[in-house]
Coordinates of C-alpha atoms in Angstrom, one line a residue:
M1 CA 119.1 120.8 105.9
T2 CA 119.9 122.4 102.8
A3 CA 120.9 120.6 99.5
S4 CA 124.4 121.5 100.1
L5 CA 126.0 118.9 102.2
H6 CA 127.9 119.8 105.2
F7 CA 130.0 117.5 107.3
P8 CA 131.6 118.2 110.8
H9 CA 135.2 118.5 110.8
R10 CA 135.8 115.2 112.7
Q11 CA 134.1 112.9 109.9
L12 CA 136.0 115.5 107.0
I13 CA 139.3 114.1 108.5
L14 CA 138.1 110.6 108.9
A15 CA 137.3 110.6 105.4
M16 CA 140.4 112.1 103.9
S17 CA 142.7 109.3 102.1
C18 CA 146.3 108.5 103.2
E19 CA 147.6 110.6 100.1
V20 CA 145.7 114.0 100.9
K21 CA 146.6 113.6 104.6
A22 CA 150.1 113.1 103.5
R23 CA 149.8 116.2 101.0
L24 CA 148.5 118.4 104.1
L25 CA 151.3 117.5 106.2
G26 CA 153.7 118.5 103.3
A27 CA 155.2 114.7 103.4
R28 CA 156.4 112.7 100.8
I29 CA 155.8 109.2 101.8
K30 CA 157.8 106.7 101.0
E31 CA 156.8 104.0 103.6
I32 CA 154.0 103.6 105.9
R33 CA 154.8 102.8 109.8
I34 CA 152.5 100.5 111.4
L35 CA 152.4 99.9 115.0
R36 CA 152.4 96.4 116.5
Y37 CA 151.5 96.0 120.3
L38 CA 152.7 92.9 122.3
F39 CA 151.2 91.9 125.7
E40 CA 150.7 88.5 127.4
G41 CA 151.6 86.4 124.3
Y42 CA 149.2 88.4 122.0
A43 CA 150.2 90.7 119.0
F44 CA 148.1 93.6 117.9
D45 CA 148.9 94.8 114.7
T46 CA 147.1 98.0 113.6
G47 CA 148.2 97.8 110.0
R48 CA 146.9 94.4 108.8
R49 CA 144.0 94.7 111.7
E50 CA 144.8 91.7 113.0
L51 CA 145.0 90.2 116.9
H52 CA 147.3 87.2 117.1
R53 CA 147.6 85.0 120.0
G54 CA 150.9 83.1 119.4
T55 CA 150.6 81.8 115.6
D56 CA 146.8 82.0 115.7
V57 CA 144.7 84.6 114.4
V58 CA 142.1 85.8 116.8
S59 CA 138.7 86.7 115.1
V60 CA 137.3 89.9 116.3
A61 CA 134.6 92.2 114.4
P62 CA 136.0 95.5 113.1
Q63 CA 134.1 97.7 115.7
V64 CA 135.8 95.3 119.0
F65 CA 139.2 96.0 116.9
D66 CA 138.7 99.7 117.0
L67 CA 137.8 99.5 120.7
L68 CA 141.0 97.7 121.6
D69 CA 143.1 99.9 119.4
Y70 CA 141.7 103.0 121.3
L71 CA 141.9 101.8 124.7
I72 CA 145.5 100.5 123.9
R73 CA 146.8 103.4 122.4
N74 CA 145.5 105.5 125.1
R75 CA 146.6 103.2 128.2
D76 CA 148.2 106.0 129.9
R77 CA 145.3 107.3 130.8
V78 CA 141.5 106.8 131.9
V79 CA 139.2 107.1 129.2
S80 CA 135.7 107.9 129.7
K81 CA 132.4 106.4 127.9
D82 CA 132.1 109.4 125.7
D83 CA 135.9 109.1 124.6
L84 CA 134.9 105.5 123.6
I85 CA 131.6 106.6 122.0
N86 CA 133.3 109.4 119.9
A87 CA 136.3 107.3 118.5
V88 CA 134.7 103.9 118.0
W89 CA 130.8 104.8 117.3
N90 CA 131.4 108.3 115.5
G91 CA 129.5 110.0 118.4
R92 CA 126.2 108.0 117.8
S93 CA 123.9 107.0 120.2
V94 CA 125.0 103.9 122.1
S95 CA 123.4 102.5 125.3
D96 CA 125.2 101.4 128.3
A97 CA 124.2 97.9 127.4
A98 CA 125.6 97.8 124.3
L99 CA 129.1 99.4 125.4
T100 CA 129.3 96.9 127.9
T101 CA 129.0 94.0 125.5
R102 CA 131.4 94.9 123.3
L103 CA 133.7 95.7 126.3
N104 CA 133.0 92.0 127.5
V105 CA 133.6 90.6 123.7
A106 CA 136.8 92.6 123.6
R107 CA 138.0 91.2 126.9
S108 CA 137.1 87.7 125.9
A109 CA 139.1 88.0 122.7
I110 CA 142.4 88.8 124.8
G111 CA 141.8 86.4 127.4
D112 CA 140.2 88.9 130.0
S113 CA 137.0 89.0 131.7
G114 CA 134.8 91.3 133.4
E115 CA 135.2 89.8 136.7
E116 CA 138.9 89.6 136.2
Q117 CA 139.6 92.9 134.5
R118 CA 143.4 91.6 134.1
L119 CA 143.9 93.8 131.1
I120 CA 141.0 96.0 130.6
K121 CA 139.7 97.9 133.9
T122 CA 136.6 99.4 134.7
L123 CA 136.8 102.4 137.0
P124 CA 133.0 103.1 138.3
R125 CA 132.0 106.7 137.3
R126 CA 135.4 107.3 135.5
G127 CA 135.5 105.3 132.6
F128 CA 138.0 102.3 131.2
R129 CA 141.8 101.7 130.9
F130 CA 143.9 99.2 129.5
V131 CA 146.1 98.1 132.3
G132 CA 148.2 95.6 130.6
A133 CA 151.9 95.9 129.9
V134 CA 152.5 96.5 126.6
H135 CA 155.7 96.3 124.4
E136 CA 155.1 98.8 121.3
G137 CA 157.2 98.2 118.2
E138 CA 156.8 99.0 114.3
R139 CA 156.9 97.3 110.9
T140 CA 156.8 98.5 107.6
S141 CA 153.5 97.6 105.6
G142 CA 155.5 97.1 102.4
A143 CA 153.4 99.9 100.9
V144 CA 155.3 102.4 99.3
L145 CA 153.6 105.8 98.2
A146 CA 155.5 107.5 95.2
P147 CA 155.5 111.0 94.6
D148 CA 152.6 110.7 91.7
G149 CA 150.6 109.1 94.5
H150 CA 150.9 105.4 92.9
V151 CA 150.9 102.7 95.6
E152 CA 153.7 100.2 95.0
S153 CA 153.9 96.7 97.1
S154 CA 156.9 94.6 97.8
N155 CA 154.8 92.0 99.4
P156 CA 153.4 89.1 97.1
A157 CA 149.5 89.0 96.6
P158 CA 147.7 87.4 99.6
A159 CA 145.8 84.2 99.1
L160 CA 142.1 84.2 99.5
P161 CA 140.7 83.6 102.5
D162 CA 138.5 80.2 103.1
K163 CA 135.2 82.3 103.0
P164 CA 133.7 84.9 100.7
S165 CA 135.7 88.0 100.7
I166 CA 135.0 91.7 99.4
A167 CA 136.4 95.1 99.3
V168 CA 134.4 98.2 99.0
L169 CA 136.5 100.8 96.8
P170 CA 135.9 104.7 97.3
F171 CA 133.1 105.9 95.7
E172 CA 133.8 108.3 92.7
N173 CA 132.6 111.8 93.0
M174 CA 131.0 112.8 89.5
S175 CA 129.6 116.1 90.5
G176 CA 132.8 118.4 91.0
D177 CA 131.5 119.4 94.6
P178 CA 134.0 118.5 97.1
E179 CA 131.7 118.6 99.7
Q180 CA 130.4 115.1 97.7
E181 CA 133.5 113.7 98.3
Y182 CA 133.2 113.4 102.1
F183 CA 129.4 112.1 101.2
A184 CA 130.9 109.4 99.0
D185 CA 133.6 108.3 101.9
G186 CA 131.1 108.5 104.6
M187 CA 128.7 106.0 102.2
V188 CA 131.8 103.5 101.8
D189 CA 132.5 103.7 105.7
E190 CA 128.8 102.9 106.3
I191 CA 128.5 100.0 103.7
T192 CA 132.1 98.5 104.9
T193 CA 130.9 98.4 108.6
A194 CA 127.4 96.9 107.6
L195 CA 129.4 94.3 105.6
S196 CA 131.6 93.7 108.2
R197 CA 129.0 92.5 110.6
F198 CA 128.2 89.2 108.6
K199 CA 130.7 86.9 109.8
W200 CA 130.7 84.5 106.9
L201 CA 132.3 87.7 105.0
F202 CA 135.8 88.7 105.2
V203 CA 135.5 92.3 104.5
I204 CA 138.9 94.3 103.8
A205 CA 139.4 97.1 106.3
R206 CA 138.8 100.8 104.9
N207 CA 142.1 102.0 105.4
S208 CA 143.2 99.3 102.9
S209 CA 140.7 100.1 100.4
F210 CA 141.2 103.6 100.1
T211 CA 144.8 103.5 99.3
F212 CA 142.9 103.2 95.9
K213 CA 141.2 106.5 96.1
N214 CA 141.3 108.5 93.0
K215 CA 143.4 106.2 91.1
S216 CA 142.5 104.5 87.7
V217 CA 142.2 100.7 88.9
D218 CA 142.0 97.3 87.3
I219 CA 139.5 95.5 89.3
K220 CA 141.3 92.0 89.0
E221 CA 144.5 93.9 90.0
V222 CA 142.5 95.3 93.1
G223 CA 141.5 91.8 93.8
R224 CA 144.9 90.3 93.6
R225 CA 146.4 93.1 95.7
L226 CA 143.9 93.1 98.6
G227 CA 143.4 89.3 98.4
V228 CA 139.6 89.5 97.5
R229 CA 137.3 87.3 95.5
Y230 CA 134.7 90.3 95.3
V231 CA 135.1 94.3 94.6
L232 CA 132.1 96.8 95.0
E233 CA 132.7 100.0 93.5
G234 CA 130.1 103.1 92.7
S235 CA 130.0 106.6 92.0
V236 CA 127.9 109.4 93.3
R237 CA 126.6 112.7 91.6
K238 CA 124.6 115.6 92.7
A239 CA 122.1 117.3 90.6
A240 CA 119.1 119.8 91.2
G241 CA 118.7 118.9 95.0
K242 CA 119.1 115.2 94.4
V243 CA 121.8 112.8 94.8
R244 CA 122.0 109.7 92.3
I245 CA 124.6 106.8 93.8
T246 CA 125.4 104.0 91.3
G247 CA 126.8 100.4 92.8
Q248 CA 128.4 97.5 90.8
L249 CA 129.7 94.1 92.4
I250 CA 132.2 92.6 90.4
D251 CA 133.9 89.3 90.4
A252 CA 137.5 90.2 90.9
I253 CA 138.6 86.9 89.6
T254 CA 137.1 86.9 86.2
G255 CA 136.0 90.4 86.1
A256 CA 132.3 89.5 85.5
H257 CA 129.8 91.9 86.9
I258 CA 127.4 90.2 89.5
W259 CA 125.0 92.8 90.3
A260 CA 124.5 96.6 89.5
D261 CA 122.0 99.1 90.7
R262 CA 121.2 102.9 90.9
F263 CA 119.6 105.0 93.7
E264 CA 118.1 108.0 93.5
R265 CA 117.2 110.4 96.5
D266 CA 116.5 113.8 97.6
L267 CA 119.1 115.6 99.4
T268 CA 117.8 115.9 102.9
D269 CA 119.4 114.7 105.9
V270 CA 122.8 113.1 105.0
F271 CA 123.0 110.5 107.6
A272 CA 119.4 109.3 107.3
L273 CA 120.3 109.1 103.2
Q274 CA 123.6 107.2 104.0
D275 CA 121.8 104.6 106.0
E276 CA 119.0 104.3 103.6
V277 CA 121.4 103.9 100.9
T278 CA 123.3 101.4 102.8
V279 CA 120.7 99.2 103.6
A280 CA 119.5 99.1 99.8
V281 CA 123.1 98.0 98.8
V282 CA 123.9 95.4 101.6
S283 CA 120.3 93.8 101.3
A284 CA 120.8 93.6 97.5
I285 CA 124.5 92.2 97.5
E286 CA 124.9 90.0 101.0
P287 CA 122.1 87.3 99.6
K288 CA 123.7 87.7 96.1
L289 CA 127.2 86.7 97.2
L290 CA 125.7 83.9 99.4
Q291 CA 123.8 82.6 96.5
I292 CA 126.9 82.7 94.4
E293 CA 129.1 80.7 97.1
I294 CA 126.4 77.8 97.1
A295 CA 126.5 77.5 93.7
V296 CA 130.1 77.2 93.7
A297 CA 130.3 74.5 96.7
M298 CA 127.4 72.8 95.0
R299 CA 130.1 72.2 92.0
R300 CA 132.9 71.2 93.9
R301 CA 133.9 67.5 94.0
P302 CA 132.4 65.8 97.3
E303 CA 136.0 64.4 98.4
N304 CA 137.1 67.8 98.4
L305 CA 134.6 69.5 100.6
T306 CA 135.5 71.4 103.9
A307 CA 133.4 72.2 107.0
Y308 CA 132.3 75.6 105.0
D309 CA 131.3 73.6 101.9
F310 CA 128.8 71.2 104.0
Y311 CA 127.7 74.2 105.5
L312 CA 126.9 76.1 102.2
R313 CA 125.4 72.8 100.8
A314 CA 122.9 72.6 103.8
L315 CA 121.3 75.9 103.2
P316 CA 119.5 75.0 100.0
Q317 CA 118.3 71.9 101.5
I318 CA 116.8 74.3 104.4
Y319 CA 115.3 76.1 101.8
L320 CA 113.1 73.4 100.8
A321 CA 111.1 73.3 103.8
T322 CA 110.6 69.3 103.4
R323 CA 111.3 66.1 105.4
E324 CA 113.6 65.2 103.2
G325 CA 115.4 68.4 103.1
E326 CA 115.7 68.8 106.6
A327 CA 117.2 65.1 107.2
E328 CA 120.0 66.5 104.4
A329 CA 120.7 69.5 106.1
I330 CA 120.9 67.7 109.6
R331 CA 123.6 65.3 107.9
L332 CA 125.5 67.9 106.2
T333 CA 125.6 70.4 109.1
H334 CA 126.8 67.5 111.3
R335 CA 129.3 66.3 108.8
A336 CA 130.6 69.9 108.9
L337 CA 131.0 69.9 112.8
E338 CA 132.6 66.8 112.3
L339 CA 135.3 68.4 110.5
D340 CA 135.4 71.6 112.5
P341 CA 134.1 71.0 115.8
R342 CA 134.4 74.8 116.7
F343 CA 132.3 76.2 113.9
G344 CA 129.7 77.8 115.9
L345 CA 127.3 79.2 113.0
V346 CA 127.1 75.6 111.8
A347 CA 126.2 74.1 115.4
A348 CA 123.3 77.0 115.4
L349 CA 122.2 75.9 112.1
A350 CA 121.9 72.2 113.0
G351 CA 119.9 73.1 116.0
N352 CA 117.7 75.0 114.0
C353 CA 117.0 71.8 111.6
H354 CA 116.5 69.6 114.8
M355 CA 114.0 72.0 115.9
R356 CA 111.9 72.3 112.4
N357 CA 111.8 68.6 112.7
V358 CA 109.8 68.9 115.9
L359 CA 107.9 72.0 115.0
W360 CA 106.8 70.6 111.4
G361 CA 105.7 66.9 112.5
Y362 CA 109.0 65.3 110.7
S363 CA 110.6 64.0 113.5
T364 CA 110.2 60.0 114.1
D365 CA 112.0 60.7 117.9
P366 CA 110.7 64.2 118.8
Q367 CA 112.1 64.3 122.3
F368 CA 115.7 63.2 120.6
D369 CA 115.6 66.1 118.3
R370 CA 114.3 68.5 120.9
K371 CA 117.4 67.6 123.0
E372 CA 119.6 68.1 120.2
A373 CA 118.2 71.3 119.1
V374 CA 119.3 72.8 122.7
R375 CA 122.4 71.0 123.0
L376 CA 123.5 72.2 119.7
S377 CA 122.3 75.7 120.0
R378 CA 124.1 75.7 123.8
L379 CA 127.1 74.7 122.1
A380 CA 127.0 77.6 119.6
L381 CA 126.8 80.0 121.9
S382 CA 129.5 78.6 124.2
L383 CA 131.8 78.8 120.7
D384 CA 131.0 82.1 119.6
D385 CA 128.3 84.1 121.2
G386 CA 129.1 87.6 119.1
D387 CA 128.0 86.1 115.9
P388 CA 124.4 87.7 114.9
S389 CA 122.9 84.8 113.1
T390 CA 124.1 82.3 115.8
L391 CA 122.4 84.4 118.5
A392 CA 119.2 84.8 116.5
W393 CA 118.8 81.1 115.7
A394 CA 119.8 80.2 119.4
A395 CA 117.0 82.6 120.2
V396 CA 114.3 80.8 118.3
V397 CA 115.2 77.5 119.9
S398 CA 115.3 79.2 123.3
A399 CA 111.7 80.0 122.5
F400 CA 110.2 77.2 121.2
M401 CA 112.1 74.2 122.4
V402 CA 112.6 75.7 126.0
G403 CA 109.9 78.0 126.5
D404 CA 112.1 80.7 127.8
C405 CA 110.8 83.6 126.5
E406 CA 113.0 86.1 128.5
S407 CA 116.3 85.0 127.5
A408 CA 115.1 84.4 123.8
T409 CA 114.0 88.1 123.5
E410 CA 117.1 89.5 124.8
T411 CA 119.4 87.2 122.8
A412 CA 117.2 88.2 119.9
D413 CA 117.7 91.9 120.8
R414 CA 121.4 91.5 120.9
A415 CA 121.5 89.9 117.7
A416 CA 119.6 92.9 115.9
T417 CA 122.1 95.3 117.9
L418 CA 125.2 93.4 116.5
N419 CA 123.9 93.2 112.9
P420 CA 120.8 95.6 112.1
N421 CA 121.2 94.6 108.3
S422 CA 120.6 90.6 108.5
F423 CA 117.8 88.9 107.2
D424 CA 118.4 85.9 109.6
V425 CA 118.4 88.1 112.6
W426 CA 115.0 90.1 111.9
H427 CA 113.5 86.7 110.8
G428 CA 114.6 85.1 113.9
R429 CA 113.5 88.2 116.1
G430 CA 110.3 88.0 114.5
H431 CA 109.6 84.1 115.6
V432 CA 110.8 84.9 118.9
Y433 CA 108.7 87.9 119.8
R434 CA 105.2 86.1 118.3
Y435 CA 106.3 83.2 120.5
S436 CA 106.5 85.3 123.5
G437 CA 103.0 87.2 122.5
L438 CA 104.5 90.1 121.5
S439 CA 102.8 90.1 118.0
E440 CA 103.2 93.7 116.9
E441 CA 106.8 93.9 117.4
A442 CA 107.0 90.5 115.9
V443 CA 105.0 92.0 112.6
R444 CA 107.6 95.0 112.6
S445 CA 110.7 92.2 112.8
F446 CA 109.2 90.3 110.0
E447 CA 108.5 93.4 107.6
R448 CA 112.3 94.4 108.7
A449 CA 113.4 90.7 107.6
I450 CA 111.8 91.3 104.1
R451 CA 113.4 94.8 103.6
M452 CA 116.9 93.2 104.3
S453 CA 116.2 90.4 101.8
P454 CA 113.0 91.0 99.5
V455 CA 113.9 87.7 97.2
D456 CA 115.2 85.6 99.9
P457 CA 114.6 81.8 99.5
R458 CA 113.4 81.9 102.9
L459 CA 110.4 84.3 102.5
H460 CA 107.8 81.6 102.7
M461 CA 108.5 80.9 106.1
T462 CA 108.6 84.8 107.2
F463 CA 105.1 85.5 105.4
A464 CA 103.8 82.6 107.3
G465 CA 105.2 83.7 110.7
M466 CA 103.7 87.1 109.8
G467 CA 100.5 85.7 109.2
Y468 CA 100.3 84.0 112.6
A469 CA 101.2 87.0 114.2
F470 CA 98.1 88.9 112.4
I471 CA 95.8 86.2 113.7
E472 CA 96.8 87.0 117.2
L473 CA 96.4 90.5 116.6
G474 CA 92.9 89.5 115.1
R475 CA 93.7 91.1 111.7
F476 CA 92.4 88.1 109.7
D477 CA 92.5 90.1 106.3
E478 CA 96.0 90.6 106.6
A479 CA 96.9 87.1 107.9
I480 CA 95.1 85.7 104.9
A481 CA 97.2 87.9 102.5
A482 CA 100.5 87.0 104.1
G483 CA 99.3 83.2 104.1
K484 CA 98.8 83.5 100.4
K485 CA 102.1 85.0 100.1
A486 CA 103.8 82.2 101.6
L487 CA 101.9 79.7 99.5
R488 CA 103.0 81.6 96.3
L489 CA 106.6 80.7 97.1
K490 CA 106.0 77.4 98.7
P491 CA 103.0 75.8 97.6
S492 CA 103.4 72.6 99.7
F493 CA 104.1 74.6 103.1
S494 CA 101.6 73.0 105.5
T495 CA 102.4 76.0 108.0
A496 CA 100.7 78.5 105.7
Y497 CA 97.5 76.4 104.9
R498 CA 97.1 76.3 108.8
C499 CA 97.3 80.0 108.9
L500 CA 94.8 80.4 106.2
A501 CA 92.7 77.9 108.0
S502 CA 92.7 79.6 110.9
A503 CA 92.3 83.0 109.6
F504 CA 89.6 82.1 107.2
A505 CA 87.7 80.2 110.1
H506 CA 87.7 83.4 112.1
L507 CA 86.3 85.4 109.3
G508 CA 83.2 82.8 108.8
R509 CA 84.6 81.8 105.2
E510 CA 83.8 78.2 105.8
A511 CA 84.1 76.7 103.0
E512 CA 87.8 78.3 102.3
A513 CA 88.8 77.3 105.9
R514 CA 87.8 73.6 105.4
A515 CA 89.8 73.5 101.8
A516 CA 92.6 75.0 103.9
A517 CA 92.4 72.5 106.4
A518 CA 92.0 69.5 104.0
H519 CA 95.5 70.9 102.6
V520 CA 96.9 70.7 106.2
L521 CA 95.9 67.0 106.5
E522 CA 97.2 66.1 103.1
L523 CA 100.5 67.5 103.8
D524 CA 100.4 66.4 107.4
P525 CA 98.1 63.1 107.9
A526 CA 98.8 62.8 111.6
F527 CA 98.2 66.6 112.3
T528 CA 96.0 67.2 115.3
I529 CA 95.8 70.4 117.4
S530 CA 97.0 69.0 120.5
A531 CA 100.0 67.5 118.8
Y532 CA 100.5 71.1 117.2
I533 CA 100.6 72.6 120.9
A534 CA 102.7 69.9 121.9
R535 CA 105.4 70.4 119.2
G536 CA 105.8 73.9 120.1
G537 CA 102.8 76.0 119.6
P538 CA 103.0 79.3 121.4
P539 CA 101.5 79.5 125.1
N540 CA 100.1 82.8 123.8
G541 CA 98.8 81.4 120.7
K542 CA 94.8 80.7 121.5
P543 CA 93.5 82.7 118.7
V544 CA 95.3 80.2 116.1
T545 CA 94.1 77.0 117.7
E546 CA 90.8 78.5 118.1
G547 CA 90.6 79.0 114.1
L548 CA 91.9 75.5 113.4
R549 CA 89.0 73.9 115.4
K550 CA 86.4 76.1 113.5
A551 CA 88.2 75.0 110.3
G552 CA 87.4 71.3 111.3
L553 CA 90.9 70.1 112.2
P554 CA 90.9 67.3 114.7
E555 CA 91.3 67.7 118.4

């Protein structure tokens, strides 16, 4: 591709702001009409992008909302698979399994199922159709577009959600090249979509953010109008065959700058460039937001804590990877479940805490912790089987505590499909694939996790897992490098010393192997190779256990 950026007509239209479309149509918009579809006790609001069942808001991912929107709007006909892919996935390659998964999630959101097909019907070899009885209405958005393009609102400022909230504003085109405008808008679309896959984040839809396009804005006012705590803004400039993209994350309450960075790339494949920068931006700001939210939760008075606060407080305890940390994390996650028994993500996290108690030899009752790990993971999936982190954590428990490798890899793959930008997803997938004896793919997953969150507080676990995978592949020098990286991040991590003891022993470096083995016994005095296998050692982990024997660890 040449240095000149080119976008197909379809994407150009999608990228246009409400104001530009109005001018093309010769319209002077005074109010925006928003459709509401009513069916079987549900209200589907295209303006607020909300699905209501009675007075309750039903949580749906943006992609699922778009799928329902397209099916309902086109309910007078059968829509083909290609129609859906073009409308919802912008024509990208989508497997039949992925499409079926999203359809099933959409059905579940509106009380339907694949077996019943009461509202969304699949017609074999033809396509899909929304067959429910729909009543259509309108409501005004409350937004008025004046002749000068200024957006005014008669509605009061919305309250902040009970979880971190962010809006991605249109990036400013600094180059004067109209084609850059479409590239910048496409970039914002990609970043918004990537962030929306993190279900612990509340992400404002593109259409709302783009009402601020080509306007001089005050970030605090944007935050107030959209009801968000954080705002991401940026700019794009093209020069000499390169494109420079800047981004900054701002606290809309205080106006403080939280993060800023600049990305410069060659102008080659536009879509590859969008993907590359999206990954870089999301991998920088998602963990940053989580760190800030944890810090805020830790400052709150204990008597005022919510289930979400307890969840946030549990995370740094897990990062410690200590007996005391796991015990406190279990206490906090169970407290969160008492306050909100339908908090699927925290149930999955609690299950992982019980699992680590078993794997790391911390448990006083391994049988109880093993059963709790499985129970809580299954509970989490029954509450929310569409959350990528929940799926990833449940997959690890399924592998290590149940030994169901087929189900675990399938669940881990589904998590990666739902959110390919998540550290949790790739970290969990790495452990699942290593347990399943697919060490090459495990290494690739661990490398992807590191790319997603290069300063993550759990990287010692990632490097240790990667070290074990390298041992199983016979790549002992690389295993030693990974084990040492884990120890630099967490000097008291027994798992990393086991990795080093085994790898050193395989290379015949006896003194180093025995020194690492001594550290293992110092940190875990009850350690034996048979106990390690019984705790949840992989059935394909023979190279690791052979190395531990050579290092002199007790049988």
